[in-house]
Structures are given as structure tokens and as C-alpha cells.
XYZ file of C-alpha atoms in Angstrom:
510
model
C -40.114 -20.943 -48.723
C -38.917 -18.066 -50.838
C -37.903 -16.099 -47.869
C -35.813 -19.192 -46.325
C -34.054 -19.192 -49.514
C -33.206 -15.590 -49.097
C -32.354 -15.883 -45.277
C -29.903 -18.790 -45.963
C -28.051 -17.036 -49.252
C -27.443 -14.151 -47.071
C -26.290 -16.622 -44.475
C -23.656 -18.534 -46.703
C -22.867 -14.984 -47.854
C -21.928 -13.559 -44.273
C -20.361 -16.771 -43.485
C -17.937 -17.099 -46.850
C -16.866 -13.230 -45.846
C -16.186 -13.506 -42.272
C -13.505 -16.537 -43.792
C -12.090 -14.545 -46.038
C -11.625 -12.094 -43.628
C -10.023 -14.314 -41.376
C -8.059 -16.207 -44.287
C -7.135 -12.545 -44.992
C -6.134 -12.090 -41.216
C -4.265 -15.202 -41.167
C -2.364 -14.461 -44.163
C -0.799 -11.137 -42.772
C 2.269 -11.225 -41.180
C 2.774 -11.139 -37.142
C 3.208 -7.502 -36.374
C 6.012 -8.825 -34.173
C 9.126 -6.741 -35.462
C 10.594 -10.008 -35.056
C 12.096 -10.170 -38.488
C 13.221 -6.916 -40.745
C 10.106 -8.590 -43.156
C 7.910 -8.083 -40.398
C 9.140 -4.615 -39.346
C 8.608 -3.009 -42.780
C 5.586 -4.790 -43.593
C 4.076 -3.114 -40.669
C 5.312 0.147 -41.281
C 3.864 0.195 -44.792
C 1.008 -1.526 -44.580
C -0.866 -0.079 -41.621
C 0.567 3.470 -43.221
C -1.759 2.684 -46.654
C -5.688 3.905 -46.634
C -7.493 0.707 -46.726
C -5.458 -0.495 -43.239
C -4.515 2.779 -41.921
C -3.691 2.284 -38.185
C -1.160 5.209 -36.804
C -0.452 2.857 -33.376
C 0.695 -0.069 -35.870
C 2.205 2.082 -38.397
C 4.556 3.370 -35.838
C 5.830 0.383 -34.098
C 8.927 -0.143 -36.008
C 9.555 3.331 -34.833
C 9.928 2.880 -31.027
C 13.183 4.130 -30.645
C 11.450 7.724 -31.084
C 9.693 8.157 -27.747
C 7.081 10.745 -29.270
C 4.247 8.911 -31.106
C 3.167 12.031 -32.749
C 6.880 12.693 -34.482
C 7.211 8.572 -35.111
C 4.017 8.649 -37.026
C 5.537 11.902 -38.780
C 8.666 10.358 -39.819
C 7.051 6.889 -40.620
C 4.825 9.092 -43.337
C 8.094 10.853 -44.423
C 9.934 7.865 -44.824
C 7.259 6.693 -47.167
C 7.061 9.926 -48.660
C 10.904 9.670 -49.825
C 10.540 5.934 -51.429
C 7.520 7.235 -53.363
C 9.615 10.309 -54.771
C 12.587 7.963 -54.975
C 10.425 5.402 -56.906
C 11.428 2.945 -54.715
C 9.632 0.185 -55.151
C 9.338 -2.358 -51.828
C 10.034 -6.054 -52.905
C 8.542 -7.587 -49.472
C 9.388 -11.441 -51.110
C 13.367 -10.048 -50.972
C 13.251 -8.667 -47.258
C 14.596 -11.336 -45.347
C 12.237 -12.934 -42.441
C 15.348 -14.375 -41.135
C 15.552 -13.248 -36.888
C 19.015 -13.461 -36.695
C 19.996 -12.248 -40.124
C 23.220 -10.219 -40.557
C 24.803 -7.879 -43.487
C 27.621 -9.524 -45.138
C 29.293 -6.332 -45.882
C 28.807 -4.956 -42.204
C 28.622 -8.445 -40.155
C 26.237 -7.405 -37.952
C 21.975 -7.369 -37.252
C 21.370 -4.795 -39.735
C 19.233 -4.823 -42.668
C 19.247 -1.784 -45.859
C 15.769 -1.554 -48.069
C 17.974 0.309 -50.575
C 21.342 0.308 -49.800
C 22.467 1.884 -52.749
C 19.383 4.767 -53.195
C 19.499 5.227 -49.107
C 22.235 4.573 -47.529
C 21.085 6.080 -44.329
C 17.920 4.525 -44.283
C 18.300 0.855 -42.427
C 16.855 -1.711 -39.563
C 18.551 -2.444 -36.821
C 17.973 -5.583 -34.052
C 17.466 -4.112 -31.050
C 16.958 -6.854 -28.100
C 14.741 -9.271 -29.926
C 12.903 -6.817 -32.188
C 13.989 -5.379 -35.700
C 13.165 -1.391 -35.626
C 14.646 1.418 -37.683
C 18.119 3.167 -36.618
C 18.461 5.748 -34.786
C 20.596 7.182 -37.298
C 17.977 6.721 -39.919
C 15.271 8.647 -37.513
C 17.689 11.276 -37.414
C 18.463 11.907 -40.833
C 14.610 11.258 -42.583
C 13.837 15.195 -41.399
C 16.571 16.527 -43.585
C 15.909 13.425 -46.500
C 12.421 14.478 -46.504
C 13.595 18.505 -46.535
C 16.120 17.707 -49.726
C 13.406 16.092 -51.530
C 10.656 19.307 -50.972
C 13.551 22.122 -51.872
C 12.447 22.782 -55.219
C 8.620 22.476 -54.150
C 9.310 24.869 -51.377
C 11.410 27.566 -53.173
C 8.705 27.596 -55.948
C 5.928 27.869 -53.432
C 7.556 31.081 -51.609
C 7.940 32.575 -55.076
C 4.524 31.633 -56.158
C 2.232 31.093 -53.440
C -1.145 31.425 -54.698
C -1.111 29.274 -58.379
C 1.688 26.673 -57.366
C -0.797 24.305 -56.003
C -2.884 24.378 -58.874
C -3.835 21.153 -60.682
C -3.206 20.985 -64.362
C -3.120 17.938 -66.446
C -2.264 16.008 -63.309
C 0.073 17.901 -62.172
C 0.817 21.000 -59.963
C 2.296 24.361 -61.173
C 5.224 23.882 -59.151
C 6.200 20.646 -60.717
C 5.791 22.485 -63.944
C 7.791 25.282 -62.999
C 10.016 22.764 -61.480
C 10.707 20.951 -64.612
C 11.455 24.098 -66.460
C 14.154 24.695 -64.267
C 15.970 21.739 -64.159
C 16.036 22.052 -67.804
C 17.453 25.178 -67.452
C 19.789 24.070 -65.250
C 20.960 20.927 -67.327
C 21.405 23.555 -70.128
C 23.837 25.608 -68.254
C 25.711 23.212 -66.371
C 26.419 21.532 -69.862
C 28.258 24.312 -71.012
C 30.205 25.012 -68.036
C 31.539 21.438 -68.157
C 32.032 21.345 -71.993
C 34.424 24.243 -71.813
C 36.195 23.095 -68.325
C 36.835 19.696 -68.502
C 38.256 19.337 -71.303
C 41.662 20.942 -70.497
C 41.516 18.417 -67.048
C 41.011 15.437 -68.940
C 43.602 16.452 -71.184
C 45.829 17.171 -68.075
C 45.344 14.241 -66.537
C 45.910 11.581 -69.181
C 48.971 13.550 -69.938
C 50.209 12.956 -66.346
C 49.119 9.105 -66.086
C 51.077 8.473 -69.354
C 53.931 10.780 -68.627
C 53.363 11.961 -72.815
C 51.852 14.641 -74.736
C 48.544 12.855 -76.092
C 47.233 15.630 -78.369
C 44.368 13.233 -79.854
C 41.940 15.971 -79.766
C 38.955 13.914 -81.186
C 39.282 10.997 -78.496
C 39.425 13.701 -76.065
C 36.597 15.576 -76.693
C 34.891 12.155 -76.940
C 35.297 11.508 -73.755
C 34.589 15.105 -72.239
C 31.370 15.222 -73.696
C 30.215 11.655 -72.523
C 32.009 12.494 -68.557
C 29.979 15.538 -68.970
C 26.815 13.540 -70.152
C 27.240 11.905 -66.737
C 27.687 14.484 -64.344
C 24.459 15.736 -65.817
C 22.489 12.156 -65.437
C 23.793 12.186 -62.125
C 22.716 15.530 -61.656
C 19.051 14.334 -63.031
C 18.554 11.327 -60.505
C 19.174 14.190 -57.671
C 16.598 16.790 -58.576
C 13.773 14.696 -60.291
C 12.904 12.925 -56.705
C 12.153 16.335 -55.967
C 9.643 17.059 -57.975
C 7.581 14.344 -56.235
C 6.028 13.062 -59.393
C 4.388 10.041 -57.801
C 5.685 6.609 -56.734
C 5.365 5.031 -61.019
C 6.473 8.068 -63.087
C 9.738 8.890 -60.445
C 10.036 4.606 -60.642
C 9.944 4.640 -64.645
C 12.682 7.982 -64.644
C 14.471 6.326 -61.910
C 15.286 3.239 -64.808
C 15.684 5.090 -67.553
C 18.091 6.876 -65.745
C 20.100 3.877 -64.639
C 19.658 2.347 -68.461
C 20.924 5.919 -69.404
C 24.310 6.035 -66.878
C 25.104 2.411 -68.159
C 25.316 3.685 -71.785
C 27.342 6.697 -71.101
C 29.673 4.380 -69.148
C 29.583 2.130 -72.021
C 30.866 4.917 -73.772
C 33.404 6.322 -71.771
C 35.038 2.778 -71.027
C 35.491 2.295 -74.908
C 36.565 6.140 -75.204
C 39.624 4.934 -72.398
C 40.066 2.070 -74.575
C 40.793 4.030 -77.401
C 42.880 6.111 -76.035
C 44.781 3.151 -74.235
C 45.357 0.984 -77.596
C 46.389 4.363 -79.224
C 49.118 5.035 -77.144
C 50.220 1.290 -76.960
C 50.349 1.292 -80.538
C 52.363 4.488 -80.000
C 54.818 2.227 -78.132
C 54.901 -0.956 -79.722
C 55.669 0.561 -82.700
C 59.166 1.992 -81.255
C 60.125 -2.015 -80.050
C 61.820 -4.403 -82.346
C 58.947 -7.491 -82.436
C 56.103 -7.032 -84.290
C 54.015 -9.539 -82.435
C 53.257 -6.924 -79.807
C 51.524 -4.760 -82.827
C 49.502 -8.031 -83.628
C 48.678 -8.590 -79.515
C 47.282 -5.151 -79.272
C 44.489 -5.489 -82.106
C 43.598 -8.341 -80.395
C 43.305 -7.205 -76.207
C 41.224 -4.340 -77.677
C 39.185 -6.632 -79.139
C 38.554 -8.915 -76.387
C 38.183 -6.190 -73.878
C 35.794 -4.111 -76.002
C 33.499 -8.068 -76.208
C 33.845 -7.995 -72.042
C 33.079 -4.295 -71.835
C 29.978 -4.051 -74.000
C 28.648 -7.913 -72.120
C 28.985 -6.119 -68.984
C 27.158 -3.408 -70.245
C 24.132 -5.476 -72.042
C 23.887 -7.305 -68.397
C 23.765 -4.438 -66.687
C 21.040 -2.962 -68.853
C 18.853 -6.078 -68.621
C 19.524 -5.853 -64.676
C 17.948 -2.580 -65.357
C 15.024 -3.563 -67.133
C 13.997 -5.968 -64.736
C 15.671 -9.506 -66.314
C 16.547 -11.745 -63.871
C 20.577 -11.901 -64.624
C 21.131 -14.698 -62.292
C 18.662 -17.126 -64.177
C 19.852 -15.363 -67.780
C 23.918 -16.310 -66.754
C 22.541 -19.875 -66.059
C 20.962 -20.476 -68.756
C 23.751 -18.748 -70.922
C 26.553 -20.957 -68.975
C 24.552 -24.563 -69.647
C 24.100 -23.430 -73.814
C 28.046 -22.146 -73.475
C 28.728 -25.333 -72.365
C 26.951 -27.088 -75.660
C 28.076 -24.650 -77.845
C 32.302 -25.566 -76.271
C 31.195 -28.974 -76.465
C 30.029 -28.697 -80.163
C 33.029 -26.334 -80.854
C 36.134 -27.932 -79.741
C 38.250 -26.831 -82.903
C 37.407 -23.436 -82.347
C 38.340 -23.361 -78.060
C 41.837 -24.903 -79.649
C 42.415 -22.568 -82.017
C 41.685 -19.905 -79.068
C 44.037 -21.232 -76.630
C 46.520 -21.785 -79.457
C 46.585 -18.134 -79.835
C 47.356 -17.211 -76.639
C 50.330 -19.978 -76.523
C 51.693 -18.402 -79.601
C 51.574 -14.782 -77.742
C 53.042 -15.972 -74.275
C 55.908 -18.284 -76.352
C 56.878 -16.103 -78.695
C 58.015 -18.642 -81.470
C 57.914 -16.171 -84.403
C 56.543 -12.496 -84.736
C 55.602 -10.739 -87.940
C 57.832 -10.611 -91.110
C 59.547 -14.115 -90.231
C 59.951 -16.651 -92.460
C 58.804 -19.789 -91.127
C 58.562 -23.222 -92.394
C 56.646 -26.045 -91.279
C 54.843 -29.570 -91.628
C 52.765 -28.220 -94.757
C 53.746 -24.685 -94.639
C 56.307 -22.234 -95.130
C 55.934 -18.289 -95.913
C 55.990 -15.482 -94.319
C 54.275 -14.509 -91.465
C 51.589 -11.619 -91.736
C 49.097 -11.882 -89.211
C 48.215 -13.874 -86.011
C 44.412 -13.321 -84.959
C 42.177 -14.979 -82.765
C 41.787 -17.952 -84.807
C 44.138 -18.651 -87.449
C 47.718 -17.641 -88.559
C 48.111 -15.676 -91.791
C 51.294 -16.792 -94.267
C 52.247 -15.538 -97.502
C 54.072 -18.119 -99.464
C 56.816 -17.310 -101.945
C 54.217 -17.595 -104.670
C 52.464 -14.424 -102.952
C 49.631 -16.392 -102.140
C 47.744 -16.172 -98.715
C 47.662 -19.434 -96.132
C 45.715 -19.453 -93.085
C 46.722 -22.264 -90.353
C 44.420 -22.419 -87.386
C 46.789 -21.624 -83.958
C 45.820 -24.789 -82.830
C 47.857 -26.583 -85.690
C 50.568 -24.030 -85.239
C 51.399 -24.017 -81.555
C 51.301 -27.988 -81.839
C 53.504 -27.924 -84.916
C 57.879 -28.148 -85.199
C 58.420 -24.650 -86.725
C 61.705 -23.697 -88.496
C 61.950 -20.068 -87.662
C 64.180 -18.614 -90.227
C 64.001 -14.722 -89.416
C 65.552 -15.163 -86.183
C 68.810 -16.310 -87.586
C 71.950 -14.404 -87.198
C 73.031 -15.153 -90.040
C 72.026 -16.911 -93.323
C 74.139 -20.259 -94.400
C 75.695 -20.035 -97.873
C 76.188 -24.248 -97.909
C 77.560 -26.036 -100.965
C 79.695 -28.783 -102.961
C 81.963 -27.351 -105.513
C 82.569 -30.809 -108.121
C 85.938 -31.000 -109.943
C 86.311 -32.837 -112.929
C 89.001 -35.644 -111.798
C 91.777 -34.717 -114.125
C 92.149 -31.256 -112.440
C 96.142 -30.838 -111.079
C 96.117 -30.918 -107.278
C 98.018 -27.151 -107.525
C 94.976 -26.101 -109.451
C 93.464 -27.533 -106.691
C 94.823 -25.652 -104.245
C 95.094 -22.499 -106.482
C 90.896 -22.549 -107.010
C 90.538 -22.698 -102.931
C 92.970 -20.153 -102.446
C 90.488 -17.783 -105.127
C 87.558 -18.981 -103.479
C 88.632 -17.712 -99.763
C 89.740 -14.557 -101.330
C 86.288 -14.233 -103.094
C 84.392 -14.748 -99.889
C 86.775 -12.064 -97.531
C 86.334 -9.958 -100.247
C 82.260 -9.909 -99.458
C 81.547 -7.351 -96.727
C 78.335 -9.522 -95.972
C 80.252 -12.345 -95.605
C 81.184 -13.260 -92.181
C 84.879 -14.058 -91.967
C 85.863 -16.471 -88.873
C 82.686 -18.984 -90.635
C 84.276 -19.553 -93.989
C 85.030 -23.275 -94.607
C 86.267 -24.773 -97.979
C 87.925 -28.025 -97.607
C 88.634 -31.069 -100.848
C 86.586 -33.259 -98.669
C 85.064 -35.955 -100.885
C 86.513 -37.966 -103.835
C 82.630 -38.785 -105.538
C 81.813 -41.012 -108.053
C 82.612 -38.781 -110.817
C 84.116 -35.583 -109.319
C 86.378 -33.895 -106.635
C 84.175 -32.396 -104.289
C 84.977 -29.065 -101.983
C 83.604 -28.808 -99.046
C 81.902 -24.699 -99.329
C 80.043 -22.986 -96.249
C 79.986 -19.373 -95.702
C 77.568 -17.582 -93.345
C 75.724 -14.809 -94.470
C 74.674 -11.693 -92.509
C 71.723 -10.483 -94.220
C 68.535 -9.374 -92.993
C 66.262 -10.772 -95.808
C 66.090 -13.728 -98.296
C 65.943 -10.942 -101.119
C 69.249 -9.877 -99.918
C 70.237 -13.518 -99.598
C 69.826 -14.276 -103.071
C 71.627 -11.240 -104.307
C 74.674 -12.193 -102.175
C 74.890 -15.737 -103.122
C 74.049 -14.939 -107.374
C 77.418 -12.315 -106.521
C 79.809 -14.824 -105.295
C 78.156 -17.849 -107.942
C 79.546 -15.382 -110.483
C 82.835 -14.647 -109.014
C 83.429 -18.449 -108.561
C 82.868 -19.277 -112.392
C 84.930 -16.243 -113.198
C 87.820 -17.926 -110.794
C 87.195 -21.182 -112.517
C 88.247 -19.775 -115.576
C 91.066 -18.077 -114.466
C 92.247 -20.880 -113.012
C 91.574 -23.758 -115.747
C 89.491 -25.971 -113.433
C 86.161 -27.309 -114.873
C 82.996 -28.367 -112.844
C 82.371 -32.207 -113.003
C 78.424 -33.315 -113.960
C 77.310 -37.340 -113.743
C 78.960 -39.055 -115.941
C 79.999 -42.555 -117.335
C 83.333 -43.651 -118.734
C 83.258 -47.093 -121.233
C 86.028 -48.865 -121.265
C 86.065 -51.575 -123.737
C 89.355 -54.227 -123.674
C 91.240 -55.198 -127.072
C 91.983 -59.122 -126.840
């Protein structure tokens, strides 16, 4: 009985294998080529050591007639993602037949289009199989990545090979020398490029820019990149193994996107310092407001990009990340409606233009002067000196009396005679008060009205209107006080007196 029990465990145990090898079996792909999935799965997978098979391994390879050189270049390909770090995604390869690039609109498919451009699929007849091009350029791929192995080997033959800490002598060496090399080449480019840079944004802005901080900013960080760039090309070639040349690989990428970062606000700087340069020589101040702001906004897109970027990096699925962002930017509009307003009231007040800094404006509420416009509000100072922010929602939808773009400010009054003045006093008193007013050089000439318009319940009343060409309402003041002192002076001279409200009683003797 016991040995049934044995005999029919070992049964079940044979039988549960053989269907998970066939489960197993059925799960593979179709080594078929008839898909660019298919082709690479069978290049890689018969290529590792627990399904090694060099007559599978090869058959995306056909185009090279030699078996023995297709198997060499199917391990070399596989060599060069490994140093590369190049990870294969087979869920992303498409299984698509007919597929076609949308960049090259034909059959052809890239692994890495960006890492290796050289290295692609190709439909040929009904099959997918590498390019010839790519077959001919893996030999000197595979070459570029062994140079520093190779030179290091001929110089030290005997202990290059040998295996310390997990890692060879040459890749020791290797390392050494790149950091040699990064040393050197960093102060090559610190002492050449800065006279180019300075050169060239000379000649795009047709000035002398002699900002010597922002430019040696911006050197350094250019030269920060040459020597990243100059990293991703030698470290494949110390063939460090398919995770650590992976792990550099994104650090290095995380690493370019920061310099970048850098450099892009470095430009920036330099940009808004020689607008400001500009705006500064122009009569509107609203173009020194607008600059503040465009730096702003484009330093908030510059450093998103970035951040995105950096989380593409690291692995974060951006597309799912943007969605989720755009559905909680769409509650966050929703639950912010005051603020959007204010936002596009902003940019109606830059594109219209209806005041720029130092008017005086008044309007339903307000009236100052203007100091700043920003993103969200409008700054005023009143004629008490205190500070009044308007959002630029309220403002662009508001009637605005804009009183600093006046030519001119309007002296406008009613001169009241008492009604027992002479009419040659009369006359006399307007004669004094035209000569007073030509007399003013602020005074603008062909404007000047005084007429005896009006006879008013208890006075004579002269029309008075003179325009004023001042700049300020200081100056304004000053102007007006001068000629209020000159026409009581006149009245004097003249014998008129100024009528006030009054009531006369008349009271009848029977």
C-alpha cells in the first residue's frame, strides 16, 4: 500500500511538471519573426543560459548568410545593451505585423531610438529581422564600447583580468582615467568657453553684455554638460554589467536635466537683464511691470518641464501623473474661479494698455496712483499714501478715468461777482484775468476761456477754463495756488468783490 502511495505521488508529480512545461511552452511567443515582439524575443531569449539555442538565437539575423558571424553579432548586440544598460521592455515592443514608425512611415521598428540609433528591425517579406545597416555597424558599436578595455589590456596584459571586489583591474584602471580625463577636460573648457559665450551673446543681441557673473554662470554649467555628455560615452565602456551601467545610465539623464535646468534659467537671466536694459530707455512703464512677470511665468514652465522630465527619469509614469494632475487642475479652476479672473484680467490689462505705472487713475471705488500690476491684483497709492490692491479682474471690467495720459490738465472754474459790480469793472477784471493767464508759461494760450456767462441767484458768474500743461498733479496745484493769488490781487486792483450765498430782506412800510 505504502509503495502505491509512493508510485502515484511521483506520478501526479511527473504529470503536474510535464504541464507546466507545456503551460510554459504555450506561453512563449511563436518564434515566427512575424512581429518586431517576436523577432527580439527570440533573439534574447534563446541567447540567455537557461534557453540557450544558437539556431534560434540567430533567426532574426538571416540577412547575414554566415551562421557563425550572425550568432557573433547577435551576442554583440546583447553585449552593447548590457554595457548601455539598456533595459528590454518586451510589453512596449509592438506585436503589431504591419506596424510602421511615425517619424519614418515605414515597417521599421527602433529598441532604443534615442541610445541606438543604428540599431533597428526591419520587415522584410513577411518577417521582421534586423537591418542590414544595423549588422553592419554592431562590429564597430561593439569595438567603441571595448576601447578602453582593450588599450588597458595591451598596456597591462597579465593583471588586467584580475578579479577584485567584483571587478577587473582594467575597469579600475579604467575609472581612474576617466576621472582624469573629466579633470582635464574641465579646465580646458572653463578657460575657453567663456570668451565664446561671451562672443556669441554679444552678437545675438548686437550689445556689449559685460555681466560677468551671469556669464560665468552659464560657462560653468555648458561645461558641466559637455562633461556629462562626455560621461554617458565612456562609462558603457567600462562594461560594468547590465544594473550598475542601467543605474549610471539614470543618474546621468537625472544629472543632464538639472544642468539644463540650470542653463535655461542662466539664458533667462540674461534675457530679462537685457530687456530690462531696454524697457528702461522706452517711455511706458508697463513694459518694466510685464517683464517681472514673463520671467516669472517662464521660470514656473521651465522648472515643470524640468520636474517632469526628472520623474520620466526615475521611472514615473508621466502620462498617468499629467492625467491625474489635469482632472485635480480642473477642481482646483473649478473651486478657484476668482483667481483664473484675476489671471486673465492681467493679461487684458497688458495687451490693452489702459494705464501704465505712475498714472493717476480713478475709478468705481478707487483712485491713486498706479504702482504695480502683478499677476493677481493692481497696486494704488491713494493721495493719503496709503496702499490699495484691486484684483485685475475688477480692473479690466471697470470704467477707468486715466488722468496721466492727459495732455494737458483743466484749470475749470466760476468766478462770482457781487451784483452791484459796474459792467466796466466787469470788463476791466476779464481783461486782468486773460492777461494773468498769457502771462503763465504753463498755461496754454489758444484754450483760455473767460466769458460773464451766468446771472446766479446771488452773483455774476464768469465763465473760467484754462488748460494746463503740466506733467504732475504736484505741479498742478502749484500752478493753479499761482494764478488763485494773482486773481485776488486783480480783484483788488480792480474794486470788484467775490459774491458768497446770500439773502436780502426786504420789509414794505404801509
Amino acid at each position: 500500500m505504502r509503495s502505491f502511495r509512493i508510485k502515484l505521488t511521483m506520478a501526479l508529480c511527473l504529470m503536474f511538471n510535464l504541464l507546466a512545461q507545456n503551460s510554459h511552452a504555450e506561453s512563449l511567443p511563436k518564434n515566427d519573426l512575424k512581429s518586431p515582439h517576436n523577432a527580439i524575443w527570440a533573439h534574447l531569449y534563446y541567447l540567455q543560459a537557461d534557453s540557450y539555442d544558437a539556431e534560434q538565437a540567430i533567426y532574426p539575423f538571416k540577412l547575414e548568410k554566415n551562421d557563425k558571424i550572425a550568432l557573433e553579432l547577435a551576442n554583440h548586440l546583447l553585449q552593447i545593451y548590457d554595457w548601455k544598460g539598456l533595459y528590454v521592455q518586451m510589453d512596449r515592443i509592438p506585436r503589431d505585423s504591419m506596424y510602421i514608425d511615425s517619424l519614418d512611415q515605414r515597417n521599421v521598428y527602433y529598441p532604443f531610438k534615442d541610445a541606438l540609433p543604428d540599431v533597428y528591425l526591419t520587415k522584410q517579406g513577411d518577417e521582421w529581422v534586423y537591418a542590414q545597416h544595423t549588422l553592419d555597424r554592431i562590429p564597430a558599436l561593439h569595438k567603441e564600447m571595448g576601447l578602453i578595455k582593450s588599450l588597458i589590456l595591451t598596456i597591462l596584459p597579465k593583471i588586467g583580468h584580475n578579479d577584485f571586489l567584483g571587478l577587473e583591474v582594467w575597469q579600475y584602471t579604467g575609472i581612474a582615467l576617466i576621472i582624469i580625463l573629466f579633470f582635464l577636460v574641465h579646465l580646458i573648457l572653463s578657460r575657453v568657453l567663456t570668451p565664446i559665450v561671451k562672443r556669441y551673446v554679444n552678437k545675438l543681441i548686437k550689445t556689449n553684455f559685460d555681466n560677468k557673473s551671469l556669464l560665468s554662470g552659464l560657462t560653468k554649467n555648458i561645461s558641466y554638460l559637455i562633461l556629462v555628455q562626455l560621461l554617458r560615452l565612456t562609462i558603457p565602456m567600462l562594461q560594468l554589467g547590465v544594473d550598475i551601467s542601467a543605474a549610471a545610465s539614470k543618474g546621468l539623464n537625472i544629472l543632464s536635466t538639472i544642468i539644463l535646468l540650470l542653463i535655461a534659467l542662466k539664458i533667462l537671466k540674461i534675457s530679462v537683464s537685457i530687456t530690462t536694459a531696454i524697457t528702461q530707455r522706452t517711455e511706458s512703464k508697463m513694459d518694466d511691470q510685464l517683464v517681472p512677470l514673463l520671467e516669472k511665468t517662464a521660470r514656473i514652465i521651465i522648472i515643470s518641464l524640468a520636474i517632469l522630465q526628472i520623474l520620466s527619469f526615475a521611472g514615473v509614469n508621466i502620462t498617468a501623473l499629467l492625467a491625474g494632475v489635469s482632472i485635480g487642475g480642473l477642481a482646483i479652476a473649478l473651486a478657484a474661479q476668482d483667481t483664473v479672473k484675476n489671471l486673465l484680467g492681467s493679461a487684458m490689462i497688458f495687451m490693452d494698455k489702459p494705464f501704465q505705472v505712475g498714472d493717476y487713475v480713478s475709478g468705481p471705488g478707487f483712485a491713486g496712483t498706479i504702482i504695480e500690476v502683478g499677476f493677481r491684483s493692481t497696486r494704488i497709492k491713494t493721495v493719503g499714501s496709503s496702499i490699495v490692491s484691486i484684483p485685475n479682474g475688477t480692473v479690466a471690467n471697470a470704467t477707468i478715468d486715466n488722468f496721466g495720459v492727459r495732455s494737458f490738465r483743466l484749470y475749470n472754474t466760476t468766478l462770482g461777482l457781487t451784483y452791484d459790480t459796474p459792467t466796466d469793472k466787469i470788463a476791466a477784471f476779464k481783461q486782468g484775468l486773460i492777461q494773468i493767464l498769457e502771462s503763465e508759461p504753463a498755461v496754454m494760450n489758444e484754450g483760455i476761456m473767460i466769458y460773464f456767462t451766468e446771472f446766479a441767484a446771488s452773483s455774476l458768474n464768469l465763465y473760467f477754463k484754462a488748460p494746463i500743461q503740466v506733467d504732475t498733479f504736484d505741479e498742478e496745484l502749484r500752478i493753479k495756488e499761482e494764478i488763485n493769488i494773482k486773481v485776488l490781487n486783480l480783484a483788488t486792483e480792480v474794486g470788484v468783490e467775490f459774491a458768497f450765498p446770500s439773502t436780502s430782506v426786504y420789509i414794505e412800510k404801509q
